[in-house]
């Protein structure tokens, strides 16, 4: 057996992982849109219900992502893609809201 004939298969298919990463990213963005419910201002009971609903939906989307796109195996790249895209939507929304508030305060002061 020569060294040239020896092949080592690591089980990593880059194209397949890229597609799975993109799909987890897309489902995470959908979960991020649902996560905008956490920013909603309401009375305590309504807020508790919307927080519960958002948590259940985000968890269900994670299970869908895990089962359908990652074949039931929690892969680090899929979990990271889901988490990053889920957290980025509310983060950007908060930044935009604070920027809008600062601009409106500056206009009122002038």
XYZ file of N, CA and C in Angstrom:
330
model
N 0.847 -1.171 0.000
C 0.000 0.000 0.000
C 0.896 1.239 0.000
N 0.693 2.054 -0.966
C 1.490 3.268 -1.056
C 0.769 4.422 -0.383
N 1.517 5.431 -0.114
C 0.951 6.605 0.531
C -0.028 7.325 -0.390
N 0.221 7.285 -1.684
C -0.662 7.940 -2.646
C -2.009 7.230 -2.735
N -2.043 5.934 -2.477
C -3.283 5.173 -2.573
C -4.128 5.304 -1.305
N -3.534 5.755 -0.249
C -4.240 5.882 1.016
C -5.059 7.167 1.025
N -6.345 7.038 1.169
C -7.207 8.219 1.255
C -7.869 8.239 2.621
N -8.016 9.391 3.112
C -8.611 9.573 4.426
C -9.904 10.349 4.263
N -10.992 9.753 4.659
C -12.285 10.416 4.555
C -12.679 10.901 5.937
N -12.854 12.202 6.080
C -13.189 12.792 7.376
C -14.691 12.927 7.594
N -15.477 12.653 6.582
C -16.919 12.760 6.716
C -17.448 14.158 6.495
N -16.624 15.048 6.065
C -17.041 16.431 5.865
C -17.226 16.704 4.382
N -18.427 17.046 4.016
C -18.731 17.434 2.650
C -19.012 18.932 2.687
N -18.115 19.708 2.111
C -18.194 21.167 2.245
C -19.451 21.737 1.604
N -19.846 21.235 0.454
C -21.048 21.761 -0.206
C -22.293 21.464 0.618
N -22.371 20.271 1.131
C -23.526 19.886 1.940
C -23.582 20.719 3.222
N -22.435 20.929 3.840
C -22.403 21.733 5.056
C -22.749 23.192 4.770
N -22.342 23.697 3.623
C -22.674 25.082 3.263
C -24.175 25.241 3.063
N -24.804 24.261 2.424
C -26.253 24.312 2.221
C -26.972 24.215 3.559
N -26.520 23.309 4.418
C -27.134 23.175 5.737
C -26.957 24.451 6.559
N -25.774 25.056 6.462
C -25.514 26.319 7.169
C -26.479 27.397 6.693
N -26.661 27.486 5.383
C -27.562 28.509 4.828
C -29.008 28.251 5.249
N -29.424 27.001 5.273
C -30.787 26.680 5.688
C -30.991 26.991 7.172
N -30.001 26.666 8.001
C -30.097 27.002 9.428
C -30.106 28.509 9.630
N -29.357 29.215 8.806
C -29.344 30.673 8.864
C -30.717 31.241 8.505
N -31.348 30.680 7.479
C -32.668 31.154 7.051
C -33.729 30.879 8.118
N -33.706 29.696 8.702
C -34.675 29.385 9.756
C -34.402 30.248 10.985
N -33.139 30.533 11.252
C -32.793 31.419 12.357
C -33.292 32.835 12.141
N -33.260 33.300 10.903
C -33.806 34.631 10.612
C -35.315 34.669 10.850
N -35.998 33.583 10.488
C -37.433 33.509 10.773
C -37.675 33.517 12.277
N -36.847 32.810 13.014
C -36.962 32.824 14.475
C -36.621 34.196 15.032
N -35.708 34.901 14.388
C -35.364 36.251 14.821
C -36.511 37.213 14.653
N -37.272 37.032 13.603
C -38.458 37.876 13.409
C -39.473 37.611 14.512
N -39.616 36.356 14.886
C -40.505 36.020 16.004
C -39.936 36.573 17.309
N -38.616 36.612 17.432
C -37.980 37.131 18.653
C -38.233 38.616 18.841
N -38.677 39.297 17.803
C -39.043 40.709 17.958
C -40.214 40.890 18.917
N -40.949 39.822 19.180
C -42.039 39.899 20.162
C -41.515 40.216 21.558
N -40.260 39.880 21.832
C -39.687 40.194 23.142
C -39.552 41.696 23.349
N -39.494 42.465 22.293
C -39.356 43.917 22.401
C -40.696 44.620 22.563
N -41.770 43.880 22.497
C -43.112 44.456 22.563
C -43.395 44.967 23.971
N -43.980 46.135 24.043
C -44.376 46.705 25.337
C -45.869 46.455 25.513
N -46.214 45.848 26.644
C -47.613 45.523 26.913
C -47.788 45.381 28.424
N -49.030 45.117 28.800
C -49.315 44.856 30.207
C -48.660 43.534 30.617
N -48.461 43.309 31.910
C -47.700 42.133 32.361
C -48.240 40.788 31.859
N -49.555 40.591 31.879
C -50.106 39.312 31.430
C -49.902 39.116 29.926
N -50.166 40.171 29.168
C -49.969 40.078 27.717
C -48.508 39.851 27.372
N -47.631 40.513 28.110
C -46.195 40.335 27.868
C -45.763 38.908 28.189
N -46.282 38.346 29.275
C -45.950 36.961 29.626
C -46.417 35.999 28.547
N -47.608 36.250 28.028
C -48.142 35.361 26.985
C -47.337 35.485 25.689
N -46.981 36.701 25.292
C -46.204 36.852 24.056
C -44.792 36.303 24.229
N -44.201 36.471 25.420
C -42.879 35.892 25.665
C -42.935 34.364 25.610
N -43.973 33.789 26.195
C -44.136 32.339 26.151
C -44.329 31.859 24.716
N -45.184 32.557 23.974
C -45.428 32.195 22.576
C -44.150 32.286 21.745
N -43.393 33.354 21.941
C -42.147 33.527 21.192
C -41.146 32.437 21.543
N -41.046 32.099 22.827
C -40.107 31.063 23.250
C -40.476 29.714 22.663
N -41.759 29.391 22.667
C -42.210 28.116 22.097
C -41.937 28.075 20.591
N -42.219 29.152 19.892
C -41.993 29.186 18.441
C -40.514 29.100 18.094
N -39.679 29.812 18.832
C -38.240 29.779 18.570
C -37.687 28.387 18.856
N -38.141 27.780 19.928
C -37.720 26.409 20.237
C -38.187 25.413 19.192
N -39.420 25.578 18.725
C -39.943 24.678 17.697
C -39.174 24.824 16.388
N -38.832 26.054 16.030
C -38.036 26.261 14.820
C -36.637 25.670 14.959
N -36.082 25.700 16.172
C -34.782 25.069 16.378
C -34.881 23.553 16.210
N -35.945 22.974 16.729
C -36.141 21.528 16.573
C -36.328 21.181 15.096
N -37.076 21.997 14.365
C -37.244 21.782 12.923
C -35.897 21.854 12.219
N -35.112 22.846 12.570
C -33.782 23.002 11.977
C -32.910 21.791 12.297
N -32.965 21.347 13.527
C -32.159 20.210 13.957
C -32.588 18.923 13.269
N -33.880 18.693 13.190
C -34.373 17.434 12.627
C -34.282 17.374 11.107
N -34.673 18.434 10.431
C -34.755 18.374 8.980
C -33.445 18.726 8.277
N -32.712 19.691 8.803
C -31.518 20.159 8.098
C -30.238 19.540 8.626
N -30.206 19.180 9.905
C -28.992 18.604 10.486
C -29.134 17.110 10.744
N -30.179 16.509 10.231
C -30.441 15.063 10.352
C -30.467 14.567 11.795
N -30.949 15.401 12.696
C -31.099 14.998 14.084
C -29.819 15.024 14.894
N -28.722 15.412 14.273
C -27.444 15.481 14.987
C -27.093 16.947 15.222
N -26.915 17.373 16.465
C -26.554 18.773 16.709
C -25.118 19.063 16.247
N -25.001 19.711 15.121
C -23.695 20.104 14.584
C -23.403 21.531 15.022
N -22.163 21.810 15.338
C -21.788 23.118 15.865
C -22.058 24.234 14.864
N -21.763 24.012 13.589
C -21.975 25.063 12.595
C -23.451 25.374 12.418
N -24.309 24.393 12.528
C -25.749 24.622 12.408
C -26.311 25.361 13.606
N -25.860 24.978 14.782
C -26.323 25.647 15.998
C -25.852 27.098 16.019
N -24.604 27.315 15.629
C -24.069 28.687 15.589
C -24.801 29.536 14.548
N -25.085 28.969 13.386
C -25.805 29.712 12.346
C -27.196 30.093 12.839
N -27.871 29.155 13.471
C -29.217 29.423 13.988
C -29.170 30.501 15.067
N -28.244 30.368 16.004
C -28.171 31.314 17.115
C -27.778 32.713 16.649
N -26.796 32.796 15.783
C -26.339 34.107 15.315
C -27.441 34.830 14.553
N -28.130 34.107 13.673
C -29.174 34.768 12.894
C -30.398 35.085 13.746
N -30.690 34.271 14.741
C -31.815 34.560 15.627
C -31.541 35.799 16.475
N -30.333 35.926 16.972
C -29.993 37.052 17.841
C -29.741 38.343 17.069
N -29.395 38.232 15.817
C -29.047 39.438 15.064
C -30.260 40.309 14.738
N -31.407 39.717 14.521
C -32.594 40.506 14.155
C -33.038 41.423 15.294
N -33.246 40.922 16.521
C -33.622 41.852 17.602
C -32.521 42.853 17.938
N -31.259 42.439 17.826
C -30.156 43.350 18.087
C -30.186 44.518 17.106
N -30.339 44.217 15.831
C -30.410 45.288 14.819
C -31.649 46.148 15.017
N -32.762 45.528 15.386
C -33.987 46.287 15.616
C -33.813 47.253 16.785
N -33.172 46.813 17.859
C -32.936 47.699 18.997
C -32.029 48.854 18.618
N -30.998 48.564 17.845
C -30.094 49.635 17.410
C -30.843 50.652 16.551
N -31.689 50.179 15.645
C -32.453 51.091 14.795
C -33.449 51.912 15.603
N -34.080 51.300 16.591
C -35.035 52.017 17.437
C -34.319 53.091 18.249
N -33.168 52.750 18.822
C -32.435 53.752 19.611
C -31.913 54.871 18.721
N -31.493 54.552 17.504
C -31.040 55.576 16.565
C -32.189 56.511 16.188
N -33.365 55.941 15.973
C -34.542 56.744 15.638
C -34.919 57.669 16.796
N -34.834 57.158 18.034
C -35.143 57.982 19.205
C -34.143 59.123 19.354
N -32.855 58.834 19.131
C -31.842 59.880 19.233
C -32.046 60.958 18.176
N -32.394 60.552 16.976
C -32.624 61.536 15.908
C -33.848 62.395 16.208
N -34.894 61.783 16.740
C -36.084 62.575 17.058
C -35.807 63.537 18.218
N -34.986 63.139 19.187
C -34.614 64.045 20.274
C -33.773 65.203 19.756
N -32.878 64.894 18.832
C -32.040 65.965 18.250
C -32.886 66.958 17.458
N -33.894 66.480 16.752
C -34.777 67.382 15.990
C -35.603 68.241 16.929
N -36.040 67.694 18.054
C -36.829 68.469 18.998
C -35.990 69.535 19.686
N -34.714 69.254 19.904
C -33.846 70.231 20.569
C -33.504 71.380 19.659
N -33.501 71.184 18.371
C -33.126 72.267 17.420
C -34.248 73.203 17.190
